[in-house]
Coordinates of C-alpha atoms and ligand atoms in Angstrom, one line a residue:
M1 CA 117.2 -23.0 27.8
G2 CA 120.8 -23.1 26.6
G3 CA 122.9 -20.4 25.1
P4 CA 124.6 -17.5 26.8
I5 CA 122.4 -14.6 28.0
T6 CA 123.4 -11.4 26.2
K7 CA 122.1 -7.9 27.0
N8 CA 119.4 -8.5 24.4
G9 CA 118.1 -11.6 26.1
P10 CA 119.1 -15.2 25.4
A11 CA 121.2 -15.7 22.3
P12 CA 119.5 -17.7 19.5
L13 CA 120.0 -21.4 19.8
T14 CA 123.0 -22.4 17.8
R15 CA 123.8 -25.9 19.2
P16 CA 123.5 -28.8 16.7
E17 CA 120.1 -30.5 16.8
T18 CA 119.8 -33.3 19.3
P19 CA 119.0 -36.5 17.5
A20 CA 115.6 -37.8 18.4
L21 CA 115.6 -40.9 20.6
E22 CA 114.6 -44.0 18.7
F23 CA 112.7 -46.7 20.5
G24 CA 111.1 -48.3 17.5
H25 CA 107.6 -49.4 18.4
A26 CA 108.6 -50.3 22.0
W27 CA 106.6 -47.4 23.5
D28 CA 103.6 -47.5 21.2
Y29 CA 100.2 -47.5 22.9
A30 CA 98.1 -50.7 22.4
P31 CA 94.7 -50.0 20.9
A32 CA 92.1 -48.9 23.5
P33 CA 88.8 -48.7 21.6
E34 CA 85.8 -47.5 23.4
A35 CA 83.1 -50.1 23.5
I36 CA 80.2 -49.2 21.2
D37 CA 78.0 -52.3 21.3
H38 CA 75.6 -50.6 23.8
V39 CA 75.0 -47.7 21.4
R40 CA 72.1 -48.0 19.0
I41 CA 71.7 -45.3 16.3
E42 CA 68.2 -45.3 14.8
P43 CA 68.7 -45.8 11.0
R44 CA 66.1 -43.2 10.1
Q45 CA 65.8 -40.1 12.2
Q46 CA 62.8 -37.7 12.1
L47 CA 62.1 -34.1 13.0
F48 CA 61.2 -33.3 16.6
I49 CA 58.2 -30.9 16.4
G50 CA 55.5 -30.2 19.0
G51 CA 56.9 -32.7 21.4
A52 CA 56.9 -35.7 19.0
F53 CA 59.1 -37.2 16.3
R54 CA 57.6 -37.1 12.8
A55 CA 58.5 -37.5 9.2
P56 CA 59.4 -34.3 7.2
R57 CA 56.7 -32.9 4.9
S58 CA 59.5 -32.7 2.3
G59 CA 59.5 -36.5 2.3
K60 CA 63.3 -36.3 2.0
H61 CA 66.1 -37.6 4.1
F62 CA 69.9 -37.2 3.8
D63 CA 72.8 -39.3 5.1
T64 CA 75.1 -38.5 8.0
V65 CA 78.4 -40.3 7.8
S66 CA 81.2 -41.0 10.2
P67 CA 84.2 -38.9 8.9
S68 CA 86.7 -41.5 10.2
T69 CA 85.3 -44.4 8.3
E70 CA 83.1 -42.7 5.6
Q71 CA 80.4 -45.1 6.7
K72 CA 76.8 -44.0 6.7
L73 CA 75.5 -43.8 10.3
A74 CA 71.9 -42.8 9.7
E75 CA 69.4 -41.0 7.4
V76 CA 68.2 -37.7 8.8
A77 CA 65.1 -35.8 7.8
E78 CA 65.4 -32.7 5.7
A79 CA 63.1 -30.0 6.9
D80 CA 61.7 -27.8 4.2
E81 CA 59.9 -24.4 4.6
R82 CA 56.6 -26.1 5.7
D83 CA 58.4 -28.1 8.4
V84 CA 60.2 -24.9 9.6
D85 CA 56.8 -23.2 9.7
D86 CA 55.3 -26.1 11.7
A87 CA 58.2 -25.9 14.2
V88 CA 58.0 -22.2 14.6
Q89 CA 54.2 -22.3 15.1
S90 CA 54.6 -25.1 17.7
A91 CA 57.2 -23.1 19.5
R92 CA 54.9 -20.1 19.5
R93 CA 52.0 -22.1 20.9
A94 CA 54.2 -23.5 23.6
Y95 CA 55.4 -20.0 24.4
D96 CA 51.9 -18.6 24.7
R97 CA 50.3 -21.5 26.5
Y98 CA 53.0 -22.8 28.9
W99 CA 56.5 -21.4 28.9
S100 CA 55.9 -17.7 29.2
K101 CA 53.4 -18.2 32.0
M102 CA 55.4 -20.6 34.0
P103 CA 57.2 -19.3 37.1
G104 CA 61.0 -19.3 36.8
S105 CA 61.3 -21.8 39.7
E106 CA 59.3 -24.3 37.6
R107 CA 61.2 -23.7 34.4
A108 CA 64.4 -24.3 36.4
K109 CA 63.3 -27.8 37.2
Y110 CA 63.0 -28.7 33.6
V111 CA 66.4 -27.2 32.7
F112 CA 67.9 -29.0 35.6
R113 CA 66.3 -32.3 34.5
I114 CA 68.0 -31.9 31.1
A115 CA 71.3 -31.4 32.8
R116 CA 70.9 -34.5 34.9
A117 CA 69.9 -36.6 31.8
L118 CA 73.0 -35.4 29.9
Q119 CA 75.1 -36.6 32.8
E120 CA 73.3 -39.9 32.9
K121 CA 73.6 -40.5 29.2
A122 CA 77.1 -38.9 28.9
R123 CA 78.9 -42.0 27.7
E124 CA 76.5 -42.8 24.9
L125 CA 76.3 -39.1 23.8
A126 CA 80.1 -38.9 23.8
I127 CA 80.4 -41.9 21.6
V128 CA 77.8 -40.7 19.1
E129 CA 79.4 -37.3 19.0
S130 CA 82.8 -38.9 18.1
M131 CA 81.2 -41.2 15.5
D132 CA 79.2 -38.5 13.8
G133 CA 81.8 -35.7 13.9
G134 CA 85.2 -37.3 14.1
K135 CA 86.4 -35.8 17.4
P136 CA 88.5 -37.9 19.8
I137 CA 86.5 -39.7 22.4
K138 CA 88.7 -38.3 25.2
E139 CA 87.6 -34.8 24.1
S140 CA 83.9 -35.5 23.7
R141 CA 83.9 -37.5 27.0
D142 CA 86.0 -35.0 29.0
V143 CA 85.2 -31.6 27.4
D144 CA 82.0 -31.6 25.3
L145 CA 79.8 -33.6 27.6
P146 CA 80.7 -32.1 31.0
L147 CA 80.5 -28.6 29.6
A148 CA 77.2 -29.2 27.9
A149 CA 75.7 -30.5 31.2
A150 CA 77.4 -27.6 33.1
H151 CA 75.7 -25.2 30.8
F152 CA 72.2 -26.5 31.6
F153 CA 73.0 -26.7 35.4
Y154 CA 74.3 -23.1 35.3
H155 CA 71.2 -21.8 33.5
A156 CA 68.8 -23.8 35.7
G157 CA 70.2 -21.8 38.5
W158 CA 69.4 -18.5 36.8
A159 CA 65.9 -19.3 35.8
D160 CA 64.3 -18.1 39.1
K161 CA 66.9 -15.3 39.8
L162 CA 66.5 -13.2 36.6
D163 CA 65.1 -10.3 38.6
Y164 CA 68.5 -9.9 40.1
A165 CA 70.5 -10.3 36.8
F166 CA 69.9 -6.9 35.4
H167 CA 70.5 -4.6 38.4
G168 CA 66.8 -4.3 39.4
R169 CA 65.6 -3.5 35.9
S170 CA 62.6 -5.4 34.6
W171 CA 62.9 -8.0 31.9
R172 CA 60.9 -10.2 29.7
P173 CA 61.6 -13.2 27.4
L174 CA 61.8 -12.5 23.7
G175 CA 59.5 -15.3 22.5
V176 CA 60.6 -17.9 19.9
A177 CA 64.3 -18.3 19.3
G178 CA 65.6 -19.8 16.0
Q179 CA 69.0 -21.2 16.7
I180 CA 71.4 -22.4 14.0
I181 CA 74.6 -24.2 15.1
P182 CA 77.8 -25.6 13.5
W183 CA 79.4 -29.1 13.4
N184 CA 82.6 -28.5 15.5
F185 CA 80.9 -28.9 19.0
P186 CA 77.5 -30.2 18.0
L187 CA 76.0 -30.9 21.5
L188 CA 77.9 -28.2 23.3
M189 CA 76.7 -25.5 20.9
A190 CA 73.2 -26.9 21.3
A191 CA 73.6 -26.5 25.0
W192 CA 75.0 -22.9 24.7
K193 CA 71.9 -22.0 22.7
V194 CA 69.1 -23.9 24.3
A195 CA 70.0 -23.6 28.0
P196 CA 69.9 -19.8 28.3
A197 CA 66.9 -19.5 26.0
L198 CA 64.8 -21.8 28.1
A199 CA 66.0 -20.4 31.4
C200 CA 64.9 -16.9 30.3
G201 CA 61.5 -18.1 29.2
N202 CA 61.8 -18.5 25.5
T203 CA 60.9 -21.4 23.4
V204 CA 63.3 -22.7 20.7
V205 CA 63.6 -24.2 17.2
L206 CA 67.1 -25.6 16.9
K207 CA 68.8 -26.5 13.7
P208 CA 72.0 -28.6 14.0
A209 CA 74.6 -28.8 11.2
E210 CA 74.0 -31.3 8.5
T211 CA 77.2 -33.3 9.1
T212 CA 76.5 -33.7 12.8
P213 CA 72.8 -33.9 13.6
L214 CA 72.7 -37.0 15.8
T215 CA 73.5 -35.7 19.3
A216 CA 71.0 -32.8 18.8
L217 CA 68.4 -35.4 18.1
M218 CA 69.4 -37.3 21.2
L219 CA 69.0 -34.1 23.1
A220 CA 65.4 -33.9 21.6
R221 CA 64.8 -37.4 23.0
I222 CA 66.0 -36.2 26.4
V223 CA 63.7 -33.2 26.2
E224 CA 60.8 -35.6 25.5
E225 CA 61.8 -37.8 28.4
A226 CA 62.1 -34.8 30.7
E227 CA 58.5 -34.1 29.8
L228 CA 58.9 -30.5 28.8
P229 CA 55.6 -29.1 27.6
P230 CA 55.2 -30.0 23.9
G231 CA 56.8 -27.4 21.5
V232 CA 59.1 -25.7 24.0
V233 CA 62.1 -27.3 22.2
N234 CA 61.9 -28.3 18.6
V235 CA 64.8 -29.8 16.6
I236 CA 64.7 -29.7 12.9
T237 CA 67.5 -31.1 10.7
G238 CA 68.6 -30.0 7.2
A239 CA 71.3 -28.0 5.5
G240 CA 71.8 -24.3 4.6
A241 CA 68.3 -23.9 3.1
T242 CA 66.6 -25.1 6.3
G243 CA 68.7 -22.7 8.3
A244 CA 67.9 -19.9 5.9
A245 CA 64.2 -20.6 6.1
L246 CA 64.4 -20.6 9.9
A247 CA 66.3 -17.3 10.1
A248 CA 63.8 -15.7 7.7
H249 CA 60.6 -17.0 9.3
P250 CA 58.5 -14.0 10.4
G251 CA 57.4 -15.9 13.6
V252 CA 60.9 -16.0 15.0
D253 CA 61.7 -13.2 17.5
K254 CA 65.4 -14.0 18.0
V255 CA 68.0 -15.6 15.8
A256 CA 71.2 -17.0 17.3
F257 CA 73.8 -18.3 14.9
T258 CA 77.2 -19.9 15.3
G259 CA 79.2 -20.7 12.1
S260 CA 81.0 -19.1 9.2
T261 CA 81.3 -15.3 8.9
E262 CA 80.0 -15.6 5.4
V263 CA 76.7 -17.2 6.5
G264 CA 76.6 -14.9 9.5
K265 CA 76.6 -11.9 7.1
R266 CA 73.8 -13.5 5.0
I267 CA 71.7 -14.0 8.1
Q268 CA 72.3 -10.4 9.2
R269 CA 71.0 -9.2 5.8
A270 CA 68.0 -11.5 6.1
V271 CA 66.9 -10.1 9.5
A272 CA 67.8 -6.5 8.8
G273 CA 64.7 -4.2 9.2
S274 CA 62.8 -6.8 11.1
K275 CA 62.0 -6.8 14.9
K276 CA 64.3 -9.9 15.3
K277 CA 67.1 -9.8 17.8
L278 CA 70.3 -11.3 16.5
T279 CA 73.5 -12.7 18.0
L280 CA 76.3 -14.0 15.8
E281 CA 79.3 -16.0 16.8
L282 CA 81.5 -16.3 13.8
G283 CA 85.1 -17.1 12.8
G284 CA 88.4 -16.2 14.3
K285 CA 92.1 -16.0 13.7
A286 CA 93.4 -15.7 17.2
A287 CA 96.9 -14.7 18.2
N288 CA 98.6 -17.0 20.7
I289 CA 101.4 -14.8 22.0
V290 CA 104.5 -16.3 23.5
F291 CA 107.1 -14.0 25.3
A292 CA 110.7 -15.1 25.8
D293 CA 110.1 -15.0 29.6
A294 CA 107.3 -17.6 29.3
P295 CA 107.6 -21.0 30.8
I296 CA 108.4 -22.5 27.4
D297 CA 107.4 -26.1 28.0
Q298 CA 104.0 -25.1 29.3
A299 CA 103.6 -22.7 26.4
I300 CA 104.2 -25.6 24.0
E301 CA 101.4 -27.5 25.6
G302 CA 99.2 -24.4 25.3
I303 CA 100.1 -24.0 21.7
V304 CA 99.3 -27.6 21.0
N305 CA 96.0 -27.3 22.8
G306 CA 95.3 -24.0 21.1
I307 CA 95.5 -25.3 17.6
Y308 CA 95.3 -29.1 17.5
F309 CA 92.4 -29.5 20.0
N310 CA 89.3 -30.8 18.1
Q311 CA 91.4 -31.0 14.9
G312 CA 91.6 -27.2 14.9
H313 CA 87.9 -27.0 14.2
V314 CA 87.6 -24.3 16.9
C315 CA 86.4 -20.7 16.2
C316 CA 88.7 -19.4 19.0
A317 CA 91.7 -21.6 18.0
G318 CA 95.1 -20.1 18.6
S319 CA 95.9 -20.3 14.9
R320 CA 98.4 -17.5 14.7
L321 CA 101.4 -18.1 16.9
L322 CA 103.3 -14.9 17.7
V323 CA 106.6 -15.8 19.2
E324 CA 109.2 -13.3 20.6
E325 CA 112.0 -13.5 18.1
S326 CA 114.7 -14.5 20.6
V327 CA 113.0 -17.8 21.4
H328 CA 111.6 -18.5 18.0
D329 CA 114.0 -21.3 17.1
L330 CA 113.7 -22.9 20.5
V331 CA 109.9 -22.9 20.4
V332 CA 109.8 -24.2 16.8
R333 CA 112.1 -27.1 17.7
K334 CA 110.1 -28.0 20.8
L335 CA 106.8 -27.7 18.9
R336 CA 108.1 -29.9 16.1
D337 CA 109.2 -32.6 18.6
R338 CA 106.0 -32.4 20.5
I339 CA 103.6 -32.7 17.5
A340 CA 105.5 -35.7 16.3
T341 CA 104.2 -37.5 19.4
L342 CA 100.5 -36.7 18.7
R343 CA 98.5 -39.7 18.0
V344 CA 96.2 -39.2 15.0
G345 CA 93.5 -41.7 14.1
D346 CA 90.4 -43.5 15.3
P347 CA 88.3 -41.1 17.3
L348 CA 86.9 -43.9 19.3
D349 CA 90.4 -44.9 20.6
K350 CA 90.9 -43.5 24.1
N351 CA 94.5 -42.6 23.3
T352 CA 93.8 -40.6 20.2
D353 CA 94.8 -37.0 20.4
V354 CA 93.7 -35.8 16.9
G355 CA 90.7 -37.3 15.2
A356 CA 89.1 -37.0 11.8
I357 CA 88.5 -33.9 9.8
N358 CA 84.7 -33.3 10.0
S359 CA 83.9 -33.6 6.3
R360 CA 85.4 -34.0 2.8
M361 CA 84.5 -30.3 2.2
Q362 CA 86.4 -29.1 5.2
L363 CA 89.4 -31.3 4.3
D364 CA 89.4 -29.7 0.8
K365 CA 89.4 -26.3 2.3
I366 CA 92.3 -27.1 4.6
R367 CA 94.3 -28.6 1.7
E368 CA 93.6 -25.5 -0.4
L369 CA 94.9 -23.1 2.2
V370 CA 97.9 -25.2 3.0
A371 CA 98.8 -25.3 -0.7
A372 CA 98.4 -21.5 -0.7
G373 CA 100.8 -21.2 2.3
E374 CA 103.4 -23.3 0.4
E375 CA 103.0 -21.2 -2.7
E376 CA 103.5 -18.0 -0.8
G377 CA 106.8 -19.3 0.4
A378 CA 106.2 -20.3 4.0
Q379 CA 108.0 -23.4 5.3
R380 CA 105.7 -26.3 6.2
F381 CA 106.2 -29.0 8.9
S382 CA 103.7 -31.8 9.1
A383 CA 103.9 -34.4 11.8
P384 CA 105.2 -37.6 10.3
C385 CA 102.3 -39.7 11.6
P386 CA 100.6 -42.6 9.7
L387 CA 97.1 -41.8 8.6
P388 CA 94.3 -44.3 8.2
S389 CA 93.5 -45.1 4.6
K390 CA 89.7 -44.5 4.8
G391 CA 88.2 -41.3 6.2
Y392 CA 89.2 -37.6 6.2
W393 CA 92.6 -36.9 7.9
F394 CA 95.1 -34.1 8.1
S395 CA 98.4 -34.3 10.0
P396 CA 99.1 -31.7 12.6
T397 CA 101.0 -29.0 10.7
F398 CA 102.7 -25.7 11.2
F399 CA 104.2 -23.1 9.0
T400 CA 107.2 -20.9 9.8
G401 CA 108.4 -17.9 7.9
V402 CA 104.8 -16.7 7.5
A403 CA 104.2 -13.1 6.3
Q404 CA 101.5 -11.0 7.9
S405 CA 99.9 -10.6 4.5
S406 CA 99.9 -14.3 3.7
R407 CA 96.5 -16.1 3.3
I408 CA 97.4 -18.6 6.0
A409 CA 98.0 -15.6 8.4
R410 CA 94.7 -14.0 7.6
E411 CA 92.1 -16.6 6.7
E412 CA 90.5 -19.0 9.1
I413 CA 91.7 -22.5 8.1
F414 CA 89.6 -24.3 10.7
G415 CA 92.0 -27.3 10.7
P416 CA 95.1 -28.5 12.5
V417 CA 97.3 -25.9 10.9
L418 CA 99.3 -23.2 12.7
S419 CA 101.0 -20.1 11.3
V420 CA 104.1 -19.0 13.2
L421 CA 105.1 -15.3 13.1
T422 CA 107.5 -13.3 15.3
F423 CA 107.7 -10.0 17.1
R424 CA 110.3 -8.1 19.1
T425 CA 108.4 -5.8 21.4
P426 CA 105.0 -6.0 23.2
D427 CA 103.8 -3.1 21.1
E428 CA 104.6 -5.0 17.9
A429 CA 102.8 -8.1 19.3
I430 CA 99.7 -6.0 20.0
E431 CA 99.9 -4.5 16.5
K432 CA 100.2 -7.8 14.8
A433 CA 97.7 -9.6 17.0
N434 CA 95.0 -6.9 16.3
N435 CA 95.8 -6.8 12.6
T436 CA 93.0 -9.1 11.6
M437 CA 89.3 -8.8 10.6
Y438 CA 88.5 -11.1 13.5
G439 CA 88.6 -10.7 17.3
L440 CA 87.2 -13.6 19.1
S441 CA 90.1 -14.7 21.4
A442 CA 93.8 -14.5 22.2
G443 CA 96.4 -16.1 24.4
I444 CA 99.4 -14.6 26.2
W445 CA 102.3 -16.5 27.7
S446 CA 104.6 -14.7 30.1
D447 CA 106.2 -15.0 33.5
K448 CA 105.0 -11.5 34.3
G449 CA 101.5 -11.0 35.5
A450 CA 101.7 -7.2 34.8
K451 CA 102.7 -7.8 31.2
I452 CA 99.7 -10.2 30.7
F453 CA 97.3 -7.5 32.1
W454 CA 98.9 -4.8 30.0
M455 CA 98.6 -6.9 26.9
A456 CA 95.0 -8.1 27.6
Q457 CA 93.8 -4.5 27.9
R458 CA 95.1 -3.8 24.4
L459 CA 94.0 -6.9 22.6
K460 CA 90.8 -6.5 20.6
A461 CA 89.4 -10.0 21.4
G462 CA 86.4 -11.1 23.3
V463 CA 88.3 -13.7 25.4
V464 CA 91.9 -13.4 26.4
W465 CA 93.6 -16.3 28.1
G466 CA 96.8 -15.8 30.3
N467 CA 99.2 -18.8 30.5
T468 CA 96.4 -21.1 29.4
Y469 CA 94.2 -21.6 26.3
N470 CA 90.8 -23.0 25.4
K471 CA 89.4 -22.8 28.9
F472 CA 85.6 -22.6 29.0
D473 CA 83.1 -22.1 31.7
P474 CA 79.3 -21.4 31.5
S475 CA 79.7 -18.4 33.9
S476 CA 82.2 -16.7 31.6
P477 CA 80.8 -14.7 28.7
F478 CA 82.1 -15.7 25.2
G479 CA 81.9 -13.7 22.0
G480 CA 83.6 -11.6 19.5
Y481 CA 84.7 -8.2 18.1
K482 CA 84.6 -7.1 14.5
E483 CA 83.9 -9.9 12.0
S484 CA 83.9 -12.5 14.8
G485 CA 80.3 -11.4 15.5
F486 CA 78.4 -9.7 18.3
G487 CA 76.5 -10.7 21.4
R488 CA 77.8 -12.8 24.3
E489 CA 77.0 -16.4 25.3
G490 CA 77.4 -17.6 28.9
G491 CA 77.5 -15.7 32.1
R492 CA 75.2 -12.8 33.1
H493 CA 76.0 -11.1 29.8
G494 CA 74.6 -14.1 27.9
L495 CA 71.2 -13.7 29.5
A496 CA 70.8 -10.4 27.9
A497 CA 70.8 -12.1 24.5
Y498 CA 67.5 -13.9 25.4
T499 CA 65.7 -11.1 27.2
E500 CA 64.3 -7.6 26.6
V501 CA 65.4 -5.4 29.5
A502 CA 63.4 -2.3 30.2
Ligands
LIG1 P1 78.3 -22.7 7.8 O1 78.4 -21.4 8.4 O2 77.8 -22.9 6.4 O3 77.5 -23.7 8.8 C1 77.0 -23.4 10.1 C2 75.5 -23.7 10.2 O4 74.8 -22.8 9.4 C3 75.1 -25.1 9.7 O5 74.0 -25.5 10.6 C4 74.5 -24.8 8.3 O6 73.6 -25.7 7.9 C5 73.9 -23.4 8.5 N1 73.8 -22.6 7.3 C6 74.5 -22.7 6.1 N2 74.0 -21.8 5.3 C7 73.0 -21.1 5.9 C8 72.2 -20.0 5.5 N3 72.3 -19.4 4.3 N4 71.3 -19.6 6.4 C9 71.2 -20.1 7.6 N5 71.9 -21.1 8.0 C10 72.8 -21.6 7.2 O7 79.8 -23.3 7.9 P2 80.4 -24.4 7.0 O8 80.1 -24.2 5.5 O9 80.1 -25.8 7.5 O10 82.0 -24.2 7.2 C11 82.7 -23.2 6.4 C12 83.7 -22.5 7.2 O11 83.0 -21.8 8.2 C13 84.6 -23.4 8.0 O12 85.7 -23.8 7.2 C14 85.1 -22.5 9.1 O13 86.1 -21.6 8.7 C15 83.9 -21.7 9.4 N6 83.1 -22.2 10.5 C16 83.2 -21.5 11.7 C17 82.5 -22.0 12.8 C18 82.6 -21.3 14.1 O14 82.4 -21.9 15.1 N7 83.0 -20.0 14.2 C19 81.8 -23.2 12.8 C20 81.7 -23.8 11.5 C21 82.4 -23.3 10.4
LIG2 MG1 78.4 -37.0 10.4

């Protein structure tokens, strides 16, 4: 690590900066584009209601584009209130006629079939996910798809064992679940919602986000091919108004939402006073805490994964880096060198690390907050990488000298932008980490297991990672404190969100 060790720990780094090694383009990666000629996207996509695809009553369609090329990929149906009503009624009929009467062991077979089909079609699904949403193919292929399938497998296993899930208490399904999901993990969030709902005997109406509807519609096709009874799963596309109509529909027994805190609050107001059960998974501003005794090179990888994974469009992103003051300069230098090597560009290139920003709107939001950070006096470093001329892009960026009160330390940026703050003692780290309206996740990097446990007990965050970050598993419950929402998804706790336990 360099520098003499004083009684206060390692002295701050004072040696002159090592010049970066210059190889010109000798070590560049050759393009490695994923073949897409086997993928056919239907130019006009309809609603999936009552087991069949059909045109929306609204008669309207809207475009979904590829954020990396700005090219239109397809037209997607816009469901209005009548379509929402049709979908909810079809889910109700399916619940009454088939799904609530079916033994768990039978439901399990259908959920298992979906899992298998996701694996069989994984390649195509990953490609469409990357085209529609902009995420790198290596992430959709190696993270989104395997986890989505794992979620269905896991819940298929629970479907006939629910009598053992609640310590001998009796349970029943809720009925019709209205599920509204965001654009950052389109298929994975669909899996997080649909799999536990079906396993627990509910029927669903799913509304994907308007910028990324294509893989949810492919999931609808899988549901059709898996021969689920008609209406057990309905997929309706549209924007905020469609989501609002679904959440407000009196025939819905349960609303599950993942997205912005603002819309979450609106939904909470809409269902207040009704019998509807509600779970909300909202924003975050997670602290990723690096102690001086941490394995620094591993921590750098964890910081990079924490904030630049999926362009930072991650509710549990480690967007506030808290570094112990004595290693601040070292960490910042290593982080700067590391992000200069990230490859930003074509999501369909297998070497791409950081893909396209999901939409023009999201890019504008990131730019606005970054400008605010600069105005408030923080120092900005953006990776000096070339960006494609078409599409929505933002270089991996971090800010040092960030004040706790600064907007970039408080607000969710939801982009590849990290705010670096410092601390001197574990108590100060806890104080700063918890000083947020959110509480979804946190990371701790230290050589000392006891310190990690001590910290984890005091962090007000639903998920705390130790010497790792962004690790997900269907058996591990996920969810927030405070304005990050309530309710858990995944694990035994997640089953409670889709059942009434007596
Ligand atoms: P959003 O919350 O508007 O979108 C999420 C979903 O909610 C979409 O399917 C959308 O169509 C639907 N929706 C929008 N308005 C609705 C309403 N009134 N009633 C019911 N459903 C509604 O998020 P948006 O505007 O796309 O992104 C804004 C910010 O939200 C982002 O910059 C980010 O900070 C945060 N966000 C957080 C996410 C998370 O996973 N925690 C996911 C997406 C966004
Ligand atoms: Mg799109």
